[in-house]
mmCIF file of C-alpha atoms in Angstrom:
data_model
loop_
_atom_site.group_PDB
_atom_site.id
_atom_site.type_symbol
_atom_site.label_atom_id
_atom_site.label_comp_id
_atom_site.label_asym_id
_atom_site.label_seq_id
_atom_site.Cartn_x
_atom_site.Cartn_y
_atom_site.Cartn_z
ATOM 1 C CA MET A 1 0.000 0.000 0.000
ATOM 2 C CA PHE A 2 2.829 2.363 0.861
ATOM 3 C CA ARG A 3 4.620 1.761 -2.484
ATOM 4 C CA ARG A 4 1.345 2.260 -4.356
ATOM 5 C CA ALA A 5 0.763 5.556 -2.561
ATOM 6 C CA VAL A 6 4.276 6.742 -3.419
ATOM 7 C CA ARG A 7 3.750 5.897 -7.091
ATOM 8 C CA PHE A 8 0.409 7.708 -7.113
ATOM 9 C CA ALA A 9 1.932 10.794 -5.488
ATOM 10 C CA ALA A 10 4.770 10.844 -8.011
ATOM 11 C CA ALA A 11 2.333 10.568 -10.923
ATOM 12 C CA ALA A 12 0.203 13.372 -9.510
ATOM 13 C CA ALA A 13 3.252 15.600 -9.113
ATOM 14 C CA LEU A 14 4.223 15.090 -12.762
ATOM 15 C CA ALA A 15 0.698 15.825 -13.925
ATOM 16 C CA ALA A 16 0.801 19.095 -12.023
ATOM 17 C CA LEU A 17 3.784 20.295 -14.102
ATOM 18 C CA PRO A 18 2.223 21.236 -17.440
ATOM 19 C CA TRP A 19 5.494 22.490 -18.883
ATOM 20 C CA ILE A 20 7.035 19.008 -18.879
ATOM 21 C CA SER A 21 6.825 17.338 -22.280
ATOM 22 C CA THR A 22 7.830 13.802 -23.167
ATOM 23 C CA PRO A 23 8.581 12.118 -26.530
ATOM 24 C CA SER A 24 5.066 10.647 -26.531
ATOM 25 C CA GLN A 25 3.358 14.036 -26.306
ATOM 26 C CA ALA A 26 2.982 15.179 -29.907
ATOM 27 C CA GLN A 27 1.963 18.803 -30.306
ATOM 28 C CA GLU A 28 0.240 20.445 -33.261
ATOM 29 C CA TRP A 29 1.004 24.164 -33.568
ATOM 30 C CA ARG A 30 -0.729 26.799 -35.690
ATOM 31 C CA GLY A 31 1.305 29.666 -37.094
ATOM 32 C CA TRP A 32 0.338 32.958 -38.750
ATOM 33 C CA ASN A 33 2.068 34.847 -41.549
ATOM 34 C CA ILE A 34 0.723 37.641 -43.744
ATOM 35 C CA HIS A 35 2.982 36.988 -46.735
ATOM 36 C CA PRO A 36 2.621 34.576 -49.695
ATOM 37 C CA PRO A 37 4.464 31.226 -49.517
ATOM 38 C CA ASP A 38 7.422 32.249 -51.701
ATOM 39 C CA TYR A 39 8.217 35.412 -49.701
ATOM 40 C CA PRO A 40 11.538 35.488 -47.756
ATOM 41 C CA VAL A 41 9.687 35.664 -44.430
ATOM 42 C CA SER A 42 7.554 32.663 -45.395
ATOM 43 C CA ARG A 43 10.558 30.622 -46.455
ATOM 44 C CA GLY A 44 12.341 31.551 -43.245
ATOM 45 C CA MET A 45 9.361 30.370 -41.208
ATOM 46 C CA ASP A 46 9.216 27.143 -43.204
ATOM 47 C CA ARG A 47 12.897 26.554 -42.414
ATOM 48 C CA PHE A 48 12.129 27.169 -38.724
ATOM 49 C CA THR A 49 9.268 24.657 -38.640
ATOM 50 C CA GLU A 50 11.324 22.045 -40.508
ATOM 51 C CA LEU A 51 14.222 22.348 -38.060
ATOM 52 C CA VAL A 52 11.921 22.094 -35.032
ATOM 53 C CA ALA A 53 10.207 19.004 -36.454
ATOM 54 C CA GLN A 54 13.571 17.345 -37.146
ATOM 55 C CA ARG A 55 15.070 18.136 -33.755
ATOM 56 C CA THR A 56 12.009 17.056 -31.772
ATOM 57 C CA ASN A 57 11.450 13.892 -33.835
ATOM 58 C CA ASN A 58 8.101 15.359 -34.907
ATOM 59 C CA ARG A 59 6.879 15.805 -31.355
ATOM 60 C CA ILE A 60 6.336 19.472 -32.235
ATOM 61 C CA ARG A 61 4.674 19.734 -35.624
ATOM 62 C CA MET A 62 4.096 23.269 -36.831
ATOM 63 C CA ARG A 63 1.892 24.411 -39.676
ATOM 64 C CA THR A 64 2.244 27.977 -40.898
ATOM 65 C CA TYR A 65 -0.838 29.496 -42.505
ATOM 66 C CA HIS A 66 0.644 31.899 -45.042
ATOM 67 C CA SER A 67 -1.133 34.714 -46.909
ATOM 68 C CA ALA A 68 -3.088 35.896 -43.835
ATOM 69 C CA GLN A 69 -5.345 32.829 -43.895
ATOM 70 C CA LEU A 70 -5.978 33.277 -40.168
ATOM 71 C CA GLY A 71 -6.820 36.979 -40.435
ATOM 72 C CA GLN A 72 -5.030 40.292 -40.783
ATOM 73 C CA GLN A 73 -2.194 41.244 -38.440
ATOM 74 C CA ASP A 74 -4.298 43.086 -35.864
ATOM 75 C CA GLU A 75 -6.544 40.031 -35.560
ATOM 76 C CA ALA A 76 -3.594 37.648 -35.383
ATOM 77 C CA ILE A 77 -1.960 39.673 -32.609
ATOM 78 C CA GLN A 78 -5.061 39.304 -30.465
ATOM 79 C CA GLN A 79 -5.313 35.587 -31.257
ATOM 80 C CA MET A 80 -1.676 35.174 -30.237
ATOM 81 C CA ARG A 81 -2.288 36.866 -26.895
ATOM 82 C CA ILE A 82 -5.122 34.484 -26.005
ATOM 83 C CA GLY A 83 -3.229 31.447 -27.289
ATOM 84 C CA SER A 84 -5.369 30.478 -30.283
ATOM 85 C CA ILE A 85 -2.326 31.063 -32.528
ATOM 86 C CA ASP A 86 0.892 29.427 -31.310
ATOM 87 C CA PHE A 87 3.556 31.270 -33.300
ATOM 88 C CA ALA A 88 3.763 34.090 -35.811
ATOM 89 C CA GLU A 89 5.985 36.585 -37.603
ATOM 90 C CA PHE A 90 4.916 40.153 -36.865
ATOM 91 C CA ASN A 91 5.867 43.569 -38.094
ATOM 92 C CA MET A 92 6.897 45.712 -35.145
ATOM 93 C CA SER A 93 4.591 48.589 -36.049
ATOM 94 C CA GLY A 94 1.487 46.548 -35.334
ATOM 95 C CA LEU A 95 2.695 46.105 -31.748
ATOM 96 C CA ASN A 96 3.405 49.788 -31.047
ATOM 97 C CA ASN A 97 0.179 50.460 -29.189
ATOM 98 C CA ILE A 98 0.597 47.335 -27.023
ATOM 99 C CA VAL A 99 4.307 47.498 -26.161
ATOM 100 C CA PRO A 100 5.603 51.108 -26.090
ATOM 101 C CA SER A 101 9.291 50.214 -26.354
ATOM 102 C CA THR A 102 8.674 48.745 -29.827
ATOM 103 C CA GLN A 103 8.003 52.309 -30.966
ATOM 104 C CA VAL A 104 11.687 53.124 -30.626
ATOM 105 C CA LEU A 105 12.587 50.487 -33.228
ATOM 106 C CA THR A 106 10.088 52.009 -35.634
ATOM 107 C CA LEU A 107 11.192 55.623 -35.237
ATOM 108 C CA PRO A 108 12.095 57.169 -38.589
ATOM 109 C CA PHE A 109 15.777 57.228 -39.477
ATOM 110 C CA ILE A 110 16.730 55.491 -36.176
ATOM 111 C CA PHE A 111 19.143 53.033 -37.858
ATOM 112 C CA ARG A 112 22.157 54.042 -39.910
ATOM 113 C CA ASP A 113 21.927 50.983 -42.154
ATOM 114 C CA VAL A 114 21.009 47.280 -42.157
ATOM 115 C CA ALA A 115 24.209 46.211 -40.379
ATOM 116 C CA HIS A 116 23.479 48.688 -37.586
ATOM 117 C CA GLN A 117 19.951 47.348 -37.230
ATOM 118 C CA HIS A 118 21.178 43.742 -36.971
ATOM 119 C CA MET A 119 23.694 44.730 -34.304
ATOM 120 C CA VAL A 120 20.978 46.406 -32.253
ATOM 121 C CA VAL A 121 18.236 43.766 -32.369
ATOM 122 C CA ASP A 122 20.604 40.797 -31.982
ATOM 123 C CA GLY A 123 22.160 42.299 -28.862
ATOM 124 C CA PRO A 124 21.178 43.645 -25.428
ATOM 125 C CA ILE A 125 18.823 46.286 -26.846
ATOM 126 C CA GLY A 126 16.841 43.625 -28.670
ATOM 127 C CA ASP A 127 16.729 41.616 -25.434
ATOM 128 C CA THR A 128 15.309 44.628 -23.585
ATOM 129 C CA VAL A 129 12.483 45.058 -26.082
ATOM 130 C CA GLY A 130 11.969 41.284 -26.093
ATOM 131 C CA GLU A 131 11.395 41.275 -22.341
ATOM 132 C CA ASP A 132 8.680 43.906 -22.764
ATOM 133 C CA LEU A 133 7.053 41.883 -25.536
ATOM 134 C CA GLU A 134 7.032 38.752 -23.394
ATOM 135 C CA LYS A 135 5.095 40.571 -20.678
ATOM 136 C CA ALA A 136 2.441 41.273 -23.324
ATOM 137 C CA GLY A 137 2.254 37.639 -24.429
ATOM 138 C CA PHE A 138 4.894 37.349 -27.179
ATOM 139 C CA VAL A 139 8.102 35.368 -26.618
ATOM 140 C CA VAL A 140 10.627 36.617 -29.181
ATOM 141 C CA LEU A 141 12.765 33.839 -30.671
ATOM 142 C CA ALA A 142 14.530 35.750 -33.459
ATOM 143 C CA TRP A 143 14.510 38.956 -35.485
ATOM 144 C CA TYR A 144 13.770 38.934 -39.204
ATOM 145 C CA ASP A 145 14.542 41.558 -41.843
ATOM 146 C CA ALA A 146 11.801 43.659 -43.395
ATOM 147 C CA GLY A 147 13.942 46.057 -45.374
ATOM 148 C CA ALA A 148 13.899 49.805 -45.643
ATOM 149 C CA ARG A 149 10.441 51.280 -46.188
ATOM 150 C CA SER A 150 9.929 53.997 -48.779
ATOM 151 C CA MET A 151 7.050 55.988 -50.271
ATOM 152 C CA TYR A 152 5.203 55.034 -53.433
ATOM 153 C CA GLY A 153 2.198 56.647 -55.012
ATOM 154 C CA ARG A 154 -0.009 57.531 -57.918
ATOM 155 C CA ARG A 155 2.083 60.634 -58.668
ATOM 156 C CA PRO A 156 5.742 61.592 -58.097
ATOM 157 C CA ILE A 157 7.022 62.418 -54.609
ATOM 158 C CA ARG A 158 10.361 64.207 -54.810
ATOM 159 C CA THR A 159 10.473 66.403 -51.706
ATOM 160 C CA PRO A 160 8.729 66.514 -48.321
ATOM 161 C CA GLU A 161 6.554 69.312 -49.716
ATOM 162 C CA ASP A 162 5.093 66.827 -52.203
ATOM 163 C CA MET A 163 3.635 64.874 -49.287
ATOM 164 C CA ARG A 164 1.322 67.643 -48.154
ATOM 165 C CA GLY A 165 -2.329 66.682 -48.265
ATOM 166 C CA LEU A 166 -1.749 63.190 -49.641
ATOM 167 C CA LYS A 167 -3.880 60.343 -48.290
ATOM 168 C CA ILE A 168 -1.286 57.736 -47.306
ATOM 169 C CA ARG A 169 -1.932 54.256 -45.990
ATOM 170 C CA VAL A 170 -0.321 53.461 -42.647
ATOM 171 C CA GLN A 171 -0.468 50.546 -40.268
ATOM 172 C CA THR A 172 -2.676 50.755 -37.184
ATOM 173 C CA SER A 173 -0.218 52.663 -35.018
ATOM 174 C CA ASP A 174 -0.295 56.095 -33.401
ATOM 175 C CA LEU A 175 3.386 56.497 -34.248
ATOM 176 C CA TRP A 176 2.849 56.011 -37.969
ATOM 177 C CA ILE A 177 -0.066 58.419 -37.943
ATOM 178 C CA ASP A 178 2.156 61.039 -36.308
ATOM 179 C CA ILE A 179 4.981 60.434 -38.802
ATOM 180 C CA MET A 180 2.627 61.222 -41.663
ATOM 181 C CA ARG A 181 1.244 64.259 -39.879
ATOM 182 C CA ALA A 182 4.802 65.573 -39.444
ATOM 183 C CA LEU A 183 5.152 65.339 -43.224
ATOM 184 C CA GLY A 184 1.860 67.158 -43.756
ATOM 185 C CA ALA A 185 0.108 64.058 -45.119
ATOM 186 C CA ASN A 186 -3.225 62.537 -44.120
ATOM 187 C CA ALA A 187 -2.567 59.178 -42.471
ATOM 188 C CA THR A 188 -5.116 56.508 -43.421
ATOM 189 C CA PRO A 189 -4.902 53.292 -41.355
ATOM 190 C CA LEU A 190 -6.017 50.352 -43.486
ATOM 191 C CA PRO A 191 -5.485 46.568 -43.494
ATOM 192 C CA TYR A 192 -2.722 45.551 -45.881
ATOM 193 C CA GLY A 193 -5.143 43.537 -47.993
ATOM 194 C CA GLU A 194 -7.146 46.663 -48.870
ATOM 195 C CA VAL A 195 -4.263 48.790 -50.125
ATOM 196 C CA TYR A 196 -4.334 47.704 -53.796
ATOM 197 C CA THR A 197 -8.005 48.507 -54.403
ATOM 198 C CA SER A 198 -7.749 51.714 -52.372
ATOM 199 C CA LEU A 199 -4.868 52.950 -54.522
ATOM 200 C CA GLN A 200 -6.669 51.847 -57.658
ATOM 201 C CA SER A 201 -9.883 53.672 -56.743
ATOM 202 C CA GLY A 202 -8.201 56.829 -55.467
ATOM 203 C CA VAL A 203 -9.190 56.311 -51.836
ATOM 204 C CA LEU A 204 -5.422 56.424 -51.254
ATOM 205 C CA ASP A 205 -2.868 58.620 -52.992
ATOM 206 C CA ALA A 206 0.137 56.709 -51.736
ATOM 207 C CA ALA A 207 1.454 54.062 -49.381
ATOM 208 C CA GLU A 208 4.829 53.083 -47.959
ATOM 209 C CA ASN A 209 6.614 49.757 -47.778
ATOM 210 C CA ASN A 210 9.722 47.878 -48.872
ATOM 211 C CA TRP A 211 10.688 46.700 -52.359
ATOM 212 C CA PRO A 212 9.520 43.061 -52.041
ATOM 213 C CA SER A 213 6.139 44.022 -50.573
ATOM 214 C CA TYR A 214 5.613 46.667 -53.240
ATOM 215 C CA GLU A 215 6.375 44.100 -55.928
ATOM 216 C CA SER A 216 4.713 40.947 -54.524
ATOM 217 C CA SER A 217 1.472 42.767 -53.662
ATOM 218 C CA ARG A 218 1.489 44.206 -57.202
ATOM 219 C CA HIS A 219 0.960 47.688 -55.786
ATOM 220 C CA PHE A 220 3.307 48.875 -58.546
ATOM 221 C CA GLU A 221 0.453 48.343 -61.007
ATOM 222 C CA VAL A 222 -1.594 51.130 -59.394
ATOM 223 C CA ALA A 223 1.166 53.267 -57.830
ATOM 224 C CA ARG A 224 3.766 53.833 -60.525
ATOM 225 C CA TYR A 225 6.191 56.111 -58.636
ATOM 226 C CA PHE A 226 8.572 54.784 -55.993
ATOM 227 C CA THR A 227 10.583 57.269 -53.907
ATOM 228 C CA THR A 228 13.545 55.889 -51.935
ATOM 229 C CA THR A 229 12.960 57.838 -48.749
ATOM 230 C CA GLU A 230 14.063 54.797 -46.720
ATOM 231 C CA HIS A 231 12.456 56.529 -43.774
ATOM 232 C CA SER A 232 12.080 53.371 -41.738
ATOM 233 C CA ASN A 233 13.970 50.112 -41.350
ATOM 234 C CA VAL A 234 11.719 48.249 -38.949
ATOM 235 C CA PRO A 235 12.745 44.759 -37.798
ATOM 236 C CA GLU A 236 10.183 41.980 -37.430
ATOM 237 C CA ILE A 237 9.863 39.237 -34.831
ATOM 238 C CA LEU A 238 9.432 35.496 -35.014
ATOM 239 C CA ALA A 239 7.603 34.797 -31.774
ATOM 240 C CA VAL A 240 5.741 32.131 -29.818
ATOM 241 C CA SER A 241 2.651 32.666 -27.721
ATOM 242 C CA ARG A 242 3.611 32.975 -24.069
ATOM 243 C CA GLN A 243 0.854 30.511 -23.179
ATOM 244 C CA ARG A 244 2.373 27.850 -25.428
ATOM 245 C CA TRP A 245 5.918 28.721 -24.311
ATOM 246 C CA ASN A 246 5.045 28.219 -20.657
ATOM 247 C CA ARG A 247 4.060 24.622 -21.396
ATOM 248 C CA LEU A 248 7.461 23.742 -22.891
ATOM 249 C CA ASN A 249 10.353 22.150 -21.037
ATOM 250 C CA PRO A 250 13.797 23.839 -21.103
ATOM 251 C CA ALA A 251 15.188 21.459 -23.732
ATOM 252 C CA ASP A 252 12.389 22.190 -26.203
ATOM 253 C CA ARG A 253 12.703 25.908 -25.562
ATOM 254 C CA GLU A 254 16.361 25.763 -26.528
ATOM 255 C CA ILE A 255 15.512 23.788 -29.684
ATOM 256 C CA LEU A 256 13.049 26.495 -30.707
ATOM 257 C CA ARG A 257 15.457 29.347 -29.993
ATOM 258 C CA THR A 258 18.320 27.743 -31.924
ATOM 259 C CA ALA A 259 16.094 26.843 -34.879
ATOM 260 C CA ALA A 260 14.671 30.377 -34.948
ATOM 261 C CA ARG A 261 18.113 32.007 -34.985
ATOM 262 C CA GLU A 262 19.213 29.738 -37.832
ATOM 263 C CA SER A 263 16.040 30.548 -39.754
ATOM 264 C CA ALA A 264 16.689 34.280 -39.239
ATOM 265 C CA ALA A 265 20.168 34.021 -40.787
ATOM 266 C CA TYR A 266 18.623 32.202 -43.758
ATOM 267 C CA GLN A 267 15.780 34.735 -44.068
ATOM 268 C CA ARG A 268 18.176 37.682 -44.070
ATOM 269 C CA GLN A 269 20.137 36.193 -46.969
ATOM 270 C CA LEU A 270 16.937 35.596 -48.906
ATOM 271 C CA TRP A 271 15.766 39.116 -48.126
ATOM 272 C CA ALA A 272 18.837 40.829 -49.546
ATOM 273 C CA GLU A 273 18.500 38.891 -52.776
ATOM 274 C CA ARG A 274 14.742 39.458 -52.979
ATOM 275 C CA GLU A 275 15.167 43.228 -52.601
ATOM 276 C CA ARG A 276 17.488 43.276 -55.595
ATOM 277 C CA VAL A 277 15.184 41.138 -57.732
ATOM 278 C CA SER A 278 12.024 43.048 -56.773
ATOM 279 C CA ARG A 279 13.564 46.398 -57.661
ATOM 280 C CA GLU A 280 14.640 45.063 -61.058
ATOM 281 C CA LYS A 281 11.156 43.629 -61.730
ATOM 282 C CA VAL A 282 9.210 46.810 -61.067
ATOM 283 C CA ILE A 283 11.658 48.948 -63.030
ATOM 284 C CA ALA A 284 11.253 46.542 -65.947
ATOM 285 C CA ALA A 285 7.472 46.974 -65.578
ATOM 286 C CA GLY A 286 7.812 50.713 -66.086
ATOM 287 C CA VAL A 287 7.902 52.055 -62.540
ATOM 288 C CA GLN A 288 9.689 55.391 -62.159
ATOM 289 C CA VAL A 289 12.171 55.303 -59.268
ATOM 290 C CA ILE A 290 12.972 58.620 -57.618
ATOM 291 C CA ASP A 291 16.209 58.181 -55.677
ATOM 292 C CA ILE A 292 16.662 60.402 -52.625
ATOM 293 C CA THR A 293 20.333 61.064 -51.917
ATOM 294 C CA ASP A 294 19.934 63.647 -49.150
ATOM 295 C CA ARG A 295 17.449 62.541 -46.491
ATOM 296 C CA SER A 296 18.246 65.294 -44.004
ATOM 297 C CA PRO A 297 15.264 67.516 -45.025
ATOM 298 C CA TRP A 298 12.982 64.558 -44.346
ATOM 299 C CA ALA A 299 14.709 63.638 -41.083
ATOM 300 C CA ARG A 300 14.493 67.193 -39.732
ATOM 301 C CA LEU A 301 10.701 67.058 -39.947
ATOM 302 C CA MET A 302 10.713 64.091 -37.561
ATOM 303 C CA GLU A 303 11.773 66.142 -34.525
ATOM 304 C CA PRO A 304 8.188 66.373 -33.175
ATOM 305 C CA VAL A 305 7.885 62.595 -33.506
ATOM 306 C CA TYR A 306 11.001 62.011 -31.413
ATOM 307 C CA ALA A 307 9.846 64.606 -28.903
ATOM 308 C CA LYS A 308 6.593 62.704 -28.425
ATOM 309 C CA TYR A 309 7.795 59.103 -28.503
ATOM 310 C CA ALA A 310 11.289 59.388 -27.059
ATOM 311 C CA SER A 311 10.789 61.997 -24.346
ATOM 312 C CA ASP A 312 10.072 59.402 -21.675
ATOM 313 C CA PRO A 313 13.389 58.690 -19.907
ATOM 314 C CA ARG A 314 13.302 54.970 -20.704
ATOM 315 C CA MET A 315 12.539 55.575 -24.390
ATOM 316 C CA ALA A 316 15.150 58.331 -24.602
ATOM 317 C CA GLU A 317 17.720 55.950 -23.145
ATOM 318 C CA LEU A 318 16.884 53.314 -25.761
ATOM 319 C CA VAL A 319 17.302 55.900 -28.514
ATOM 320 C CA ARG A 320 20.687 56.906 -27.066
ATOM 321 C CA ARG A 321 21.851 53.288 -26.858
ATOM 322 C CA ILE A 322 20.792 52.628 -30.453
ATOM 323 C CA ARG A 323 22.533 55.708 -31.818
ATOM 324 C CA GLU A 324 25.731 54.940 -29.903
ATOM 325 C CA ALA A 325 25.812 51.228 -30.827
ATOM 326 C CA ARG A 326 28.998 50.407 -32.749
#
């Protein structure tokens, strides 16, 4: 009787530890991604899920639903927070209103170049923002590239003065609304999937994004002028729902982190190549590219944005650390 009681107590103790997983406990995970399957982000996520499946002997089987099959980003963010989506790749701007420190990474002209951005997000500053994201329900595993964002529209934009009065699509973020206001434009928050028809119909005059998004969404068909303002170089996160993360044992957590970092290195290589190819494609299709060589007139207009979003001592310190990172 005593031995039976001991065995029962041991079994009960194990059952009370939901984070412990064993080889017999297969898990099916659902993942969200807004991009089409051949996009660099999508291929990076596919590499991540393949590595996790291999290294867990298929105990953790992940399926990524590409092309926003599970909803637009705002919807997916909420699903992630309640645990109905297990993992996702998010643009930082969509998280600005939930996690204030993410706003620093989306400030205009905050990064000198791509190498500077990688140094920042892969180091202690990225860890600081990651800790804030985890408190909100997102466990950051790795940082993906999203490229420099520039303006494109139905008519040429050559100077900041050309922005005045334009209706420009932005993501659902107070920061992005204020950036457009600083340029004298009318910010129009819209889901990504509605941008093409809105440009086509004249509801929008312009939008802003990177080369691959501009090309893969075919926005170049209805917005024939691309201006290389490169006003923003916002990183993206590959993250797991905190609810799902809390049910993993330490060994599986390390498998996920390692696989995610390897997938990020792969995604960044794909991204650099895709940027080059996308630019060549749209130019061949007749798009007029307006190259901006001096961005200082644009950057000077962002002073009110920094005053609003980086005046808090903690945000100001993050800005200082980013600018001083070498």
